[in-house]
Amino acid sequence: MRRALSDWFGREGFLEVECAALQVSPGNETHLHAFETEFRTDDRQASPLYLHTSPEFSCKKLLAAGEEKIVDFSRVFRNRESGPLHSPEFTMVEWYRTGADLQAVMQDTVDLCREALKTTGQPALVWKGRTCDPGLTPDYLTLTEAFQRHAKTDLNGLLDDRDGFLDAARRAGVGVPDDASWSDIFSAVLVTLIEPALGDDRLTVLHRYPVCEAALARACPDDPRFAERFELYACGVELANGFHELTDAAEQRARFEADMDLKQELYGERYPIDEDFLEALGSMPDASGVALGFDRLVVLASGARSIKDVQWTPVET
């Protein structure tokens, strides 16, 4: 499957790149946790480095340097993650198209799912008895539509109403603590009621996220409360996450700092901001990009029971 997907990108004119795993910042999302190490010079001076949680910062630096269509089959590392669909080390397929809108990379993810299934020869993607045929036209669903359909909740009317959102979540049957933030409530409803209902029979493309839930995506031109972000689901499993990329360095810095403030509050830690990355945003062209969980796609396309069944040497946790 690795070869099949690589060939697909080759036919599409992508350059395959290899971004370094060691970075000055692992990423600045509130709920992602990194592995930390340090670099030591010959005179024993030490400076912190992190294993990246995504090659995103490096890929965008390459776009700023002039690359136009790139893909990285990247080994990435995320702490505090284990389970049938989670591993602290896994392969992420991350790609970018300059001059492309979100619809173009949405179609990429659908095409890659079809390519994966063709490679294994299975009739459908499968997970825990559920099936999904990527050959069918996907279901395109906004977050507003998804919250109304699966949680009977008016997301639009609650974007600035944390207390009202808490009440709505509890009425929908979702257990949320009294001190939960707006983002915590959003995640609880999404994970409990919405994600499990997505991707049956056909792929679901979930899009137009609240802007506070899309730190690296640009705002929708028709409504800046929402962002040009999507996620792809099959059999209730998230397979891919994509953005029409934000290129405003000042706005990106503000979002990172807000996320790190929240991370400090919740987990007592924060990660550095990659200043070279923010500088590169100033010359980065308009682009859309996607991160796809390669191991998860192999699991669903092969009918495996766990991510460990499709990794050559799985990390034992």
PDB file of C-alpha atoms in Angstrom:
ATOM      1  CA  MET A   1       0.000   0.000   0.000  1.00  0.00           C
ATOM      2  CA  ARG A   2       2.916   2.339   0.688  1.00  0.00           C
ATOM      3  CA  ARG A   3       4.101   1.791  -2.873  1.00  0.00           C
ATOM      4  CA  ALA A   4       0.608   2.222  -4.325  1.00  0.00           C
ATOM      5  CA  LEU A   5       0.020   5.556  -2.601  1.00  0.00           C
ATOM      6  CA  SER A   6       3.503   6.777  -3.497  1.00  0.00           C
ATOM      7  CA  ASP A   7       2.793   5.915  -7.150  1.00  0.00           C
ATOM      8  CA  TRP A   8      -0.503   7.817  -6.957  1.00  0.00           C
ATOM      9  CA  PHE A   9       1.287  10.945  -5.763  1.00  0.00           C
ATOM     10  CA  GLY A  10       3.877  10.483  -8.506  1.00  0.00           C
ATOM     11  CA  ARG A  11       1.182  10.394 -11.179  1.00  0.00           C
ATOM     12  CA  GLU A  12      -0.252  13.597  -9.686  1.00  0.00           C
ATOM     13  CA  GLY A  13       3.107  15.345 -10.037  1.00  0.00           C
ATOM     14  CA  PHE A  14       4.086  15.510  -6.348  1.00  0.00           C
ATOM     15  CA  LEU A  15       7.665  15.631  -5.132  1.00  0.00           C
ATOM     16  CA  GLU A  16       8.253  13.233  -2.237  1.00  0.00           C
ATOM     17  CA  VAL A  17      10.210  14.938   0.557  1.00  0.00           C
ATOM     18  CA  GLU A  18      11.700  13.834   3.893  1.00  0.00           C
ATOM     19  CA  CYS A  19      11.317  16.331   6.734  1.00  0.00           C
ATOM     20  CA  ALA A  20      13.526  16.066   9.808  1.00  0.00           C
ATOM     21  CA  ALA A  21      11.866  14.546  12.874  1.00  0.00           C
ATOM     22  CA  LEU A  22      13.872  16.627  15.369  1.00  0.00           C
ATOM     23  CA  GLN A  23      12.483  20.150  15.670  1.00  0.00           C
ATOM     24  CA  VAL A  24      12.715  23.197  17.937  1.00  0.00           C
ATOM     25  CA  SER A  25       8.926  22.950  18.353  1.00  0.00           C
ATOM     26  CA  PRO A  26       6.852  19.783  18.038  1.00  0.00           C
ATOM     27  CA  GLY A  27       3.700  21.728  17.172  1.00  0.00           C
ATOM     28  CA  ASN A  28       1.496  24.057  19.175  1.00  0.00           C
ATOM     29  CA  GLU A  29      -1.859  22.347  19.554  1.00  0.00           C
ATOM     30  CA  THR A  30      -3.286  22.294  23.054  1.00  0.00           C
ATOM     31  CA  HIS A  31      -4.034  18.590  23.361  1.00  0.00           C
ATOM     32  CA  LEU A  32      -1.071  17.101  21.471  1.00  0.00           C
ATOM     33  CA  HIS A  33       1.792  15.857  23.639  1.00  0.00           C
ATOM     34  CA  ALA A  34       5.345  15.474  22.375  1.00  0.00           C
ATOM     35  CA  PHE A  35       8.487  13.516  23.179  1.00  0.00           C
ATOM     36  CA  GLU A  36      11.268  15.816  24.379  1.00  0.00           C
ATOM     37  CA  THR A  37      15.012  15.288  24.104  1.00  0.00           C
ATOM     38  CA  GLU A  38      18.074  17.544  23.974  1.00  0.00           C
ATOM     39  CA  PHE A  39      21.004  18.315  21.733  1.00  0.00           C
ATOM     40  CA  ARG A  40      24.417  18.533  23.375  1.00  0.00           C
ATOM     41  CA  THR A  41      27.468  20.234  21.899  1.00  0.00           C
ATOM     42  CA  ASP A  42      31.038  18.993  22.417  1.00  0.00           C
ATOM     43  CA  ASP A  43      31.418  21.438  25.308  1.00  0.00           C
ATOM     44  CA  ARG A  44      28.246  19.989  26.919  1.00  0.00           C
ATOM     45  CA  GLN A  45      25.958  22.913  26.191  1.00  0.00           C
ATOM     46  CA  ALA A  46      22.412  21.550  25.970  1.00  0.00           C
ATOM     47  CA  SER A  47      19.348  22.814  24.120  1.00  0.00           C
ATOM     48  CA  PRO A  48      15.909  21.170  23.966  1.00  0.00           C
ATOM     49  CA  LEU A  49      14.608  19.469  20.831  1.00  0.00           C
ATOM     50  CA  TYR A  50      11.364  17.607  20.196  1.00  0.00           C
ATOM     51  CA  LEU A  51      10.238  14.768  17.961  1.00  0.00           C
ATOM     52  CA  HIS A  52       7.652  16.330  15.686  1.00  0.00           C
ATOM     53  CA  THR A  53       3.963  15.498  16.011  1.00  0.00           C
ATOM     54  CA  SER A  54       3.565  16.375  12.309  1.00  0.00           C
ATOM     55  CA  PRO A  55       5.878  17.502   9.490  1.00  0.00           C
ATOM     56  CA  GLU A  56       3.601  20.507   8.911  1.00  0.00           C
ATOM     57  CA  PHE A  57       5.983  23.290   9.944  1.00  0.00           C
ATOM     58  CA  SER A  58       8.801  21.879   7.807  1.00  0.00           C
ATOM     59  CA  CYS A  59       6.555  21.295   4.798  1.00  0.00           C
ATOM     60  CA  LYS A  60       5.321  24.878   4.902  1.00  0.00           C
ATOM     61  CA  LYS A  61       8.901  26.138   5.027  1.00  0.00           C
ATOM     62  CA  LEU A  62       9.498  24.163   1.825  1.00  0.00           C
ATOM     63  CA  LEU A  63       6.443  25.782   0.219  1.00  0.00           C
ATOM     64  CA  ALA A  64       7.804  29.189   1.222  1.00  0.00           C
ATOM     65  CA  ALA A  65      11.118  28.218  -0.422  1.00  0.00           C
ATOM     66  CA  GLY A  66       9.379  27.523  -3.744  1.00  0.00           C
ATOM     67  CA  GLU A  67       8.077  23.952  -3.754  1.00  0.00           C
ATOM     68  CA  GLU A  68       4.557  23.611  -5.156  1.00  0.00           C
ATOM     69  CA  LYS A  69       3.293  20.033  -4.694  1.00  0.00           C
ATOM     70  CA  ILE A  70       4.952  17.973  -1.973  1.00  0.00           C
ATOM     71  CA  VAL A  71       4.214  14.837   0.028  1.00  0.00           C
ATOM     72  CA  ASP A  72       5.980  13.283   3.017  1.00  0.00           C
ATOM     73  CA  PHE A  73       5.373   9.735   4.278  1.00  0.00           C
ATOM     74  CA  SER A  74       6.527  10.921   7.669  1.00  0.00           C
ATOM     75  CA  ARG A  75       7.253   9.057  10.881  1.00  0.00           C
ATOM     76  CA  VAL A  76       5.641  11.129  13.617  1.00  0.00           C
ATOM     77  CA  PHE A  77       5.545  10.843  17.388  1.00  0.00           C
ATOM     78  CA  ARG A  78       2.778  11.602  19.890  1.00  0.00           C
ATOM     79  CA  ASN A  79       3.004  10.972  23.603  1.00  0.00           C
ATOM     80  CA  ARG A  80       0.081   9.782  25.751  1.00  0.00           C
ATOM     81  CA  GLU A  81      -1.455   7.941  22.769  1.00  0.00           C
ATOM     82  CA  SER A  82      -2.107   4.192  22.655  1.00  0.00           C
ATOM     83  CA  GLY A  83      -4.965   1.891  21.713  1.00  0.00           C
ATOM     84  CA  PRO A  84      -6.364  -0.069  18.736  1.00  0.00           C
ATOM     85  CA  LEU A  85      -6.145   3.038  16.513  1.00  0.00           C
ATOM     86  CA  HIS A  86      -3.393   4.989  18.305  1.00  0.00           C
ATOM     87  CA  SER A  87       0.350   4.506  18.581  1.00  0.00           C
ATOM     88  CA  PRO A  88       3.059   6.777  19.998  1.00  0.00           C
ATOM     89  CA  GLU A  89       4.911   6.353  16.680  1.00  0.00           C
ATOM     90  CA  PHE A  90       3.113   6.064  13.348  1.00  0.00           C
ATOM     91  CA  THR A  91       3.219   7.090   9.694  1.00  0.00           C
ATOM     92  CA  MET A  92       1.461  10.239   8.589  1.00  0.00           C
ATOM     93  CA  VAL A  93       1.036  10.997   4.900  1.00  0.00           C
ATOM     94  CA  GLU A  94       1.094  14.779   4.627  1.00  0.00           C
ATOM     95  CA  TRP A  95       0.756  16.631   1.337  1.00  0.00           C
ATOM     96  CA  TYR A  96       0.281  20.177   0.047  1.00  0.00           C
ATOM     97  CA  ARG A  97      -0.976  21.711  -3.179  1.00  0.00           C
ATOM     98  CA  THR A  98      -0.201  25.373  -3.819  1.00  0.00           C
ATOM     99  CA  GLY A  99      -2.911  27.381  -5.549  1.00  0.00           C
ATOM    100  CA  ALA A 100      -5.506  24.768  -4.591  1.00  0.00           C
ATOM    101  CA  ASP A 101      -8.719  25.165  -2.611  1.00  0.00           C
ATOM    102  CA  LEU A 102      -9.979  22.830   0.088  1.00  0.00           C
ATOM    103  CA  GLN A 103     -12.220  20.937  -2.339  1.00  0.00           C
ATOM    104  CA  ALA A 104      -9.176  19.798  -4.318  1.00  0.00           C
ATOM    105  CA  VAL A 105      -7.485  18.150  -1.347  1.00  0.00           C
ATOM    106  CA  MET A 106     -10.783  16.739  -0.099  1.00  0.00           C
ATOM    107  CA  GLN A 107     -10.942  14.878  -3.405  1.00  0.00           C
ATOM    108  CA  ASP A 108      -7.336  13.716  -2.907  1.00  0.00           C
ATOM    109  CA  THR A 109      -8.306  11.960   0.321  1.00  0.00           C
ATOM    110  CA  VAL A 110     -11.255  10.237  -1.329  1.00  0.00           C
ATOM    111  CA  ASP A 111      -9.055   9.093  -4.229  1.00  0.00           C
ATOM    112  CA  LEU A 112      -6.425   7.747  -1.823  1.00  0.00           C
ATOM    113  CA  CYS A 113      -9.029   5.711   0.063  1.00  0.00           C
ATOM    114  CA  ARG A 114     -10.137   4.217  -3.238  1.00  0.00           C
ATOM    115  CA  GLU A 115      -6.521   3.468  -4.150  1.00  0.00           C
ATOM    116  CA  ALA A 116      -5.954   1.777  -0.798  1.00  0.00           C
ATOM    117  CA  LEU A 117      -8.955  -0.495  -1.207  1.00  0.00           C
ATOM    118  CA  LYS A 118      -7.940  -1.373  -4.758  1.00  0.00           C
ATOM    119  CA  THR A 119      -4.534  -2.394  -3.410  1.00  0.00           C
ATOM    120  CA  THR A 120      -5.905  -4.874  -0.857  1.00  0.00           C
ATOM    121  CA  GLY A 121      -8.721  -6.093  -3.085  1.00  0.00           C
ATOM    122  CA  GLN A 122     -11.249  -5.923  -0.253  1.00  0.00           C
ATOM    123  CA  PRO A 123     -14.863  -4.957  -1.081  1.00  0.00           C
ATOM    124  CA  ALA A 124     -15.030  -2.147   1.520  1.00  0.00           C
ATOM    125  CA  LEU A 125     -13.244  -0.407   4.344  1.00  0.00           C
ATOM    126  CA  VAL A 126     -14.075  -2.270   7.567  1.00  0.00           C
ATOM    127  CA  TRP A 127     -13.871  -1.500  11.276  1.00  0.00           C
ATOM    128  CA  LYS A 128     -15.593  -3.427  14.072  1.00  0.00           C
ATOM    129  CA  GLY A 129     -18.277  -4.859  11.812  1.00  0.00           C
ATOM    130  CA  ARG A 130     -19.026  -1.550  10.061  1.00  0.00           C
ATOM    131  CA  THR A 131     -18.352  -1.016   6.367  1.00  0.00           C
ATOM    132  CA  CYS A 132     -17.706   1.947   4.108  1.00  0.00           C
ATOM    133  CA  ASP A 133     -17.430   2.002   0.329  1.00  0.00           C
ATOM    134  CA  PRO A 134     -15.165   4.884  -0.769  1.00  0.00           C
ATOM    135  CA  GLY A 135     -16.337   4.344  -4.340  1.00  0.00           C
ATOM    136  CA  LEU A 136     -19.676   5.947  -3.429  1.00  0.00           C
ATOM    137  CA  THR A 137     -20.128   9.728  -3.458  1.00  0.00           C
ATOM    138  CA  PRO A 138     -19.080  11.005  -0.001  1.00  0.00           C
ATOM    139  CA  ASP A 139     -21.463  12.685   2.403  1.00  0.00           C
ATOM    140  CA  TYR A 140     -20.363  16.326   2.847  1.00  0.00           C
ATOM    141  CA  LEU A 141     -21.496  17.582   6.238  1.00  0.00           C
ATOM    142  CA  THR A 142     -20.765  20.917   7.957  1.00  0.00           C
ATOM    143  CA  LEU A 143     -20.164  20.982  11.709  1.00  0.00           C
ATOM    144  CA  THR A 144     -23.357  22.977  12.102  1.00  0.00           C
ATOM    145  CA  GLU A 145     -25.321  20.305  10.237  1.00  0.00           C
ATOM    146  CA  ALA A 146     -23.601  17.502  12.161  1.00  0.00           C
ATOM    147  CA  PHE A 147     -24.380  19.015  15.573  1.00  0.00           C
ATOM    148  CA  GLN A 148     -28.001  19.507  14.576  1.00  0.00           C
ATOM    149  CA  ARG A 149     -28.382  16.042  13.082  1.00  0.00           C
ATOM    150  CA  HIS A 150     -26.617  13.967  15.727  1.00  0.00           C
ATOM    151  CA  ALA A 151     -26.794  16.103  18.902  1.00  0.00           C
ATOM    152  CA  LYS A 152     -29.930  18.197  18.263  1.00  0.00           C
ATOM    153  CA  THR A 153     -27.791  21.228  19.103  1.00  0.00           C
ATOM    154  CA  ASP A 154     -27.665  24.658  17.406  1.00  0.00           C
ATOM    155  CA  LEU A 155     -23.891  25.133  17.157  1.00  0.00           C
ATOM    156  CA  ASN A 156     -24.183  28.498  15.389  1.00  0.00           C
ATOM    157  CA  GLY A 157     -26.128  29.992  18.263  1.00  0.00           C
ATOM    158  CA  LEU A 158     -23.667  28.726  20.879  1.00  0.00           C
ATOM    159  CA  LEU A 159     -20.316  29.840  19.448  1.00  0.00           C
ATOM    160  CA  ASP A 160     -20.012  32.587  22.082  1.00  0.00           C
ATOM    161  CA  ASP A 161     -22.115  30.990  24.809  1.00  0.00           C
ATOM    162  CA  ARG A 162     -20.099  28.577  26.931  1.00  0.00           C
ATOM    163  CA  ASP A 163     -22.799  28.152  29.594  1.00  0.00           C
ATOM    164  CA  GLY A 164     -25.525  27.584  27.023  1.00  0.00           C
ATOM    165  CA  PHE A 165     -23.298  25.057  25.247  1.00  0.00           C
ATOM    166  CA  LEU A 166     -22.754  23.202  28.525  1.00  0.00           C
ATOM    167  CA  ASP A 167     -26.519  22.982  29.096  1.00  0.00           C
ATOM    168  CA  ALA A 168     -27.129  21.830  25.517  1.00  0.00           C
ATOM    169  CA  ALA A 169     -24.459  19.119  25.785  1.00  0.00           C
ATOM    170  CA  ARG A 170     -25.966  17.776  28.992  1.00  0.00           C
ATOM    171  CA  ARG A 171     -29.464  17.779  27.488  1.00  0.00           C
ATOM    172  CA  ALA A 172     -28.016  15.714  24.648  1.00  0.00           C
ATOM    173  CA  GLY A 173     -26.753  13.185  27.172  1.00  0.00           C
ATOM    174  CA  VAL A 174     -23.055  14.101  27.150  1.00  0.00           C
ATOM    175  CA  GLY A 175     -21.315  14.161  30.521  1.00  0.00           C
ATOM    176  CA  VAL A 176     -19.271  17.357  30.849  1.00  0.00           C
ATOM    177  CA  PRO A 177     -17.680  18.712  34.062  1.00  0.00           C
ATOM    178  CA  ASP A 178     -18.761  22.098  35.422  1.00  0.00           C
ATOM    179  CA  ASP A 179     -15.376  23.716  34.711  1.00  0.00           C
ATOM    180  CA  ALA A 180     -15.133  22.519  31.090  1.00  0.00           C
ATOM    181  CA  SER A 181     -14.037  25.099  28.536  1.00  0.00           C
ATOM    182  CA  TRP A 182     -15.991  25.756  25.332  1.00  0.00           C
ATOM    183  CA  SER A 183     -13.436  23.653  23.467  1.00  0.00           C
ATOM    184  CA  ASP A 184     -13.772  20.809  25.975  1.00  0.00           C
ATOM    185  CA  ILE A 185     -17.545  20.797  25.497  1.00  0.00           C
ATOM    186  CA  PHE A 186     -17.165  20.832  21.719  1.00  0.00           C
ATOM    187  CA  SER A 187     -14.764  17.875  21.833  1.00  0.00           C
ATOM    188  CA  ALA A 188     -16.985  15.904  24.216  1.00  0.00           C
ATOM    189  CA  VAL A 189     -20.046  16.228  21.988  1.00  0.00           C
ATOM    190  CA  LEU A 190     -18.009  15.518  18.861  1.00  0.00           C
ATOM    191  CA  VAL A 191     -16.407  12.357  20.257  1.00  0.00           C
ATOM    192  CA  THR A 192     -19.535  11.047  22.014  1.00  0.00           C
ATOM    193  CA  LEU A 193     -22.349  11.719  19.546  1.00  0.00           C
ATOM    194  CA  ILE A 194     -21.015  12.817  16.173  1.00  0.00           C
ATOM    195  CA  GLU A 195     -17.846  10.955  15.198  1.00  0.00           C
ATOM    196  CA  PRO A 196     -19.313   7.482  15.934  1.00  0.00           C
ATOM    197  CA  ALA A 197     -22.160   8.232  13.490  1.00  0.00           C
ATOM    198  CA  LEU A 198     -19.941   9.196  10.552  1.00  0.00           C
ATOM    199  CA  GLY A 199     -18.684   7.174   7.606  1.00  0.00           C
ATOM    200  CA  ASP A 200     -21.205   4.340   7.452  1.00  0.00           C
ATOM    201  CA  ASP A 201     -21.908   3.053   3.934  1.00  0.00           C
ATOM    202  CA  ARG A 202     -19.858   5.900   2.402  1.00  0.00           C
ATOM    203  CA  LEU A 203     -17.120   8.344   3.431  1.00  0.00           C
ATOM    204  CA  THR A 204     -18.110  11.434   5.398  1.00  0.00           C
ATOM    205  CA  VAL A 205     -16.316  14.746   4.861  1.00  0.00           C
ATOM    206  CA  LEU A 206     -16.900  16.892   7.956  1.00  0.00           C
ATOM    207  CA  HIS A 207     -16.059  20.555   7.243  1.00  0.00           C
ATOM    208  CA  ARG A 208     -16.443  24.217   8.286  1.00  0.00           C
ATOM    209  CA  TYR A 209     -15.094  23.919  11.834  1.00  0.00           C
ATOM    210  CA  PRO A 210     -15.423  26.729  14.370  1.00  0.00           C
ATOM    211  CA  VAL A 211     -12.323  28.859  13.896  1.00  0.00           C
ATOM    212  CA  CYS A 212     -11.189  28.190  17.474  1.00  0.00           C
ATOM    213  CA  GLU A 213     -10.958  24.497  16.521  1.00  0.00           C
ATOM    214  CA  ALA A 214      -8.761  25.063  13.473  1.00  0.00           C
ATOM    215  CA  ALA A 215      -5.540  26.699  14.628  1.00  0.00           C
ATOM    216  CA  LEU A 216      -3.715  26.480  11.283  1.00  0.00           C
ATOM    217  CA  ALA A 217      -6.615  27.082   8.869  1.00  0.00           C
ATOM    218  CA  ARG A 218      -7.825  30.338   7.354  1.00  0.00           C
ATOM    219  CA  ALA A 219     -11.257  31.682   8.211  1.00  0.00           C
ATOM    220  CA  CYS A 220     -14.148  31.098   5.810  1.00  0.00           C
ATOM    221  CA  PRO A 221     -14.582  34.203   3.642  1.00  0.00           C
ATOM    222  CA  ASP A 222     -18.379  34.195   4.089  1.00  0.00           C
ATOM    223  CA  ASP A 223     -18.324  33.739   7.895  1.00  0.00           C
ATOM    224  CA  PRO A 224     -15.093  34.312   9.885  1.00  0.00           C
ATOM    225  CA  ARG A 225     -16.522  32.423  12.858  1.00  0.00           C
ATOM    226  CA  PHE A 226     -15.765  29.244  10.910  1.00  0.00           C
ATOM    227  CA  ALA A 227     -12.593  27.948   9.264  1.00  0.00           C
ATOM    228  CA  GLU A 228     -11.716  26.098   6.078  1.00  0.00           C
ATOM    229  CA  ARG A 229     -10.903  22.807   7.767  1.00  0.00           C
ATOM    230  CA  PHE A 230     -12.195  19.297   7.103  1.00  0.00           C
ATOM    231  CA  GLU A 231     -11.827  15.796   8.474  1.00  0.00           C
ATOM    232  CA  LEU A 232     -12.512  12.546   6.629  1.00  0.00           C
ATOM    233  CA  TYR A 233     -14.287   9.646   8.353  1.00  0.00           C
ATOM    234  CA  ALA A 234     -14.905   5.992   7.512  1.00  0.00           C
ATOM    235  CA  CYS A 235     -16.705   3.544   9.840  1.00  0.00           C
ATOM    236  CA  GLY A 236     -16.641   6.137  12.631  1.00  0.00           C
ATOM    237  CA  VAL A 237     -12.843   6.474  12.345  1.00  0.00           C
ATOM    238  CA  GLU A 238     -11.076   9.746  11.549  1.00  0.00           C
ATOM    239  CA  LEU A 239      -8.643   9.157   8.683  1.00  0.00           C
ATOM    240  CA  ALA A 240      -7.540  12.628   7.573  1.00  0.00           C
ATOM    241  CA  ASN A 241      -7.454  16.262   8.628  1.00  0.00           C
ATOM    242  CA  GLY A 242      -7.032  19.091   6.111  1.00  0.00           C
ATOM    243  CA  PHE A 243      -6.811  22.878   5.932  1.00  0.00           C
ATOM    244  CA  HIS A 244      -6.901  25.731   3.488  1.00  0.00           C
ATOM    245  CA  GLU A 245      -3.750  27.009   5.105  1.00  0.00           C
ATOM    246  CA  LEU A 246      -3.489  30.166   7.174  1.00  0.00           C
ATOM    247  CA  THR A 247      -0.648  32.416   5.920  1.00  0.00           C
ATOM    248  CA  ASP A 248      -1.123  35.402   8.239  1.00  0.00           C
ATOM    249  CA  ALA A 249       1.872  35.202  10.601  1.00  0.00           C
ATOM    250  CA  ALA A 250       0.430  37.614  13.176  1.00  0.00           C
ATOM    251  CA  GLU A 251      -2.845  35.723  13.368  1.00  0.00           C
ATOM    252  CA  GLN A 252      -0.981  32.409  13.545  1.00  0.00           C
ATOM    253  CA  ARG A 253       1.180  33.658  16.422  1.00  0.00           C
ATOM    254  CA  ALA A 254      -1.901  34.814  18.335  1.00  0.00           C
ATOM    255  CA  ARG A 255      -3.549  31.405  17.893  1.00  0.00           C
ATOM    256  CA  PHE A 256      -0.412  29.548  18.973  1.00  0.00           C
ATOM    257  CA  GLU A 257      -0.010  31.683  22.077  1.00  0.00           C
ATOM    258  CA  ALA A 258      -3.657  31.172  23.033  1.00  0.00           C
ATOM    259  CA  ASP A 259      -3.294  27.406  22.578  1.00  0.00           C
ATOM    260  CA  MET A 260      -0.105  27.317  24.637  1.00  0.00           C
ATOM    261  CA  ASP A 261      -1.734  29.377  27.397  1.00  0.00           C
ATOM    262  CA  LEU A 262      -4.524  26.811  27.545  1.00  0.00           C
ATOM    263  CA  LYS A 263      -2.014  23.955  27.475  1.00  0.00           C
ATOM    264  CA  GLN A 264      -0.199  25.525  30.414  1.00  0.00           C
ATOM    265  CA  GLU A 265      -3.474  25.825  32.301  1.00  0.00           C
ATOM    266  CA  LEU A 266      -4.590  22.260  31.585  1.00  0.00           C
ATOM    267  CA  TYR A 267      -1.338  20.295  31.593  1.00  0.00           C
ATOM    268  CA  GLY A 268       1.250  22.558  33.227  1.00  0.00           C
ATOM    269  CA  GLU A 269       3.473  22.661  30.139  1.00  0.00           C
ATOM    270  CA  ARG A 270       3.957  24.625  26.935  1.00  0.00           C
ATOM    271  CA  TYR A 271       6.070  24.212  23.809  1.00  0.00           C
ATOM    272  CA  PRO A 272       8.229  26.841  22.108  1.00  0.00           C
ATOM    273  CA  ILE A 273       7.002  28.626  19.003  1.00  0.00           C
ATOM    274  CA  ASP A 274       9.042  28.026  15.856  1.00  0.00           C
ATOM    275  CA  GLU A 275      10.015  31.554  14.839  1.00  0.00           C
ATOM    276  CA  ASP A 276      11.450  30.381  11.515  1.00  0.00           C
ATOM    277  CA  PHE A 277       8.082  28.865  10.688  1.00  0.00           C
ATOM    278  CA  LEU A 278       6.233  32.112  11.415  1.00  0.00           C
ATOM    279  CA  GLU A 279       8.739  34.019   9.303  1.00  0.00           C
ATOM    280  CA  ALA A 280       8.221  31.559   6.432  1.00  0.00           C
ATOM    281  CA  LEU A 281       4.467  32.141   6.480  1.00  0.00           C
ATOM    282  CA  GLY A 282       5.105  35.666   5.164  1.00  0.00           C
ATOM    283  CA  SER A 283       6.319  34.247   1.855  1.00  0.00           C
ATOM    284  CA  MET A 284       4.281  31.061   1.711  1.00  0.00           C
ATOM    285  CA  PRO A 285       1.905  30.880  -1.277  1.00  0.00           C
ATOM    286  CA  ASP A 286      -1.792  30.108  -1.025  1.00  0.00           C
ATOM    287  CA  ALA A 287      -2.060  26.363  -0.421  1.00  0.00           C
ATOM    288  CA  SER A 288      -4.195  23.559   0.951  1.00  0.00           C
ATOM    289  CA  GLY A 289      -2.831  20.537   2.780  1.00  0.00           C
ATOM    290  CA  VAL A 290      -3.870  17.276   4.415  1.00  0.00           C
ATOM    291  CA  ALA A 291      -2.503  14.888   7.036  1.00  0.00           C
ATOM    292  CA  LEU A 292      -3.708  11.291   6.634  1.00  0.00           C
ATOM    293  CA  GLY A 293      -3.130   8.482   9.122  1.00  0.00           C
ATOM    294  CA  PHE A 294      -1.491   5.871   6.906  1.00  0.00           C
ATOM    295  CA  ASP A 295      -1.595   3.041   9.467  1.00  0.00           C
ATOM    296  CA  ARG A 296      -5.295   3.629  10.136  1.00  0.00           C
ATOM    297  CA  LEU A 297      -6.065   3.503   6.431  1.00  0.00           C
ATOM    298  CA  VAL A 298      -4.180   0.207   6.140  1.00  0.00           C
ATOM    299  CA  VAL A 299      -6.139  -1.170   9.118  1.00  0.00           C
ATOM    300  CA  LEU A 300      -9.508  -0.361   7.535  1.00  0.00           C
ATOM    301  CA  ALA A 301      -8.500  -1.422   4.020  1.00  0.00           C
ATOM    302  CA  SER A 302      -7.119  -4.775   5.194  1.00  0.00           C
ATOM    303  CA  GLY A 303      -9.672  -5.640   7.874  1.00  0.00           C
ATOM    304  CA  ALA A 304      -7.022  -5.725  10.611  1.00  0.00           C
ATOM    305  CA  ARG A 305      -7.981  -5.669  14.303  1.00  0.00           C
ATOM    306  CA  SER A 306      -5.470  -3.077  15.504  1.00  0.00           C
ATOM    307  CA  ILE A 307      -2.858  -0.608  14.369  1.00  0.00           C
ATOM    308  CA  LYS A 308      -0.235  -2.984  15.813  1.00  0.00           C
ATOM    309  CA  ASP A 309      -1.273  -5.613  13.256  1.00  0.00           C
ATOM    310  CA  VAL A 310      -0.091  -3.407  10.374  1.00  0.00           C
ATOM    311  CA  GLN A 311       3.169  -2.020  11.817  1.00  0.00           C
ATOM    312  CA  TRP A 312       6.381  -3.969  11.261  1.00  0.00           C
ATOM    313  CA  THR A 313       7.672  -3.387  14.809  1.00  0.00           C
ATOM    314  CA  PRO A 314       4.893  -1.810  16.878  1.00  0.00           C
ATOM    315  CA  VAL A 315       5.755   0.118  20.000  1.00  0.00           C
ATOM    316  CA  GLU A 316       4.723  -1.878  23.040  1.00  0.00           C
ATOM    317  CA  THR A 317       2.836   0.339  25.512  1.00  0.00           C
TER     318      THR A 317
END
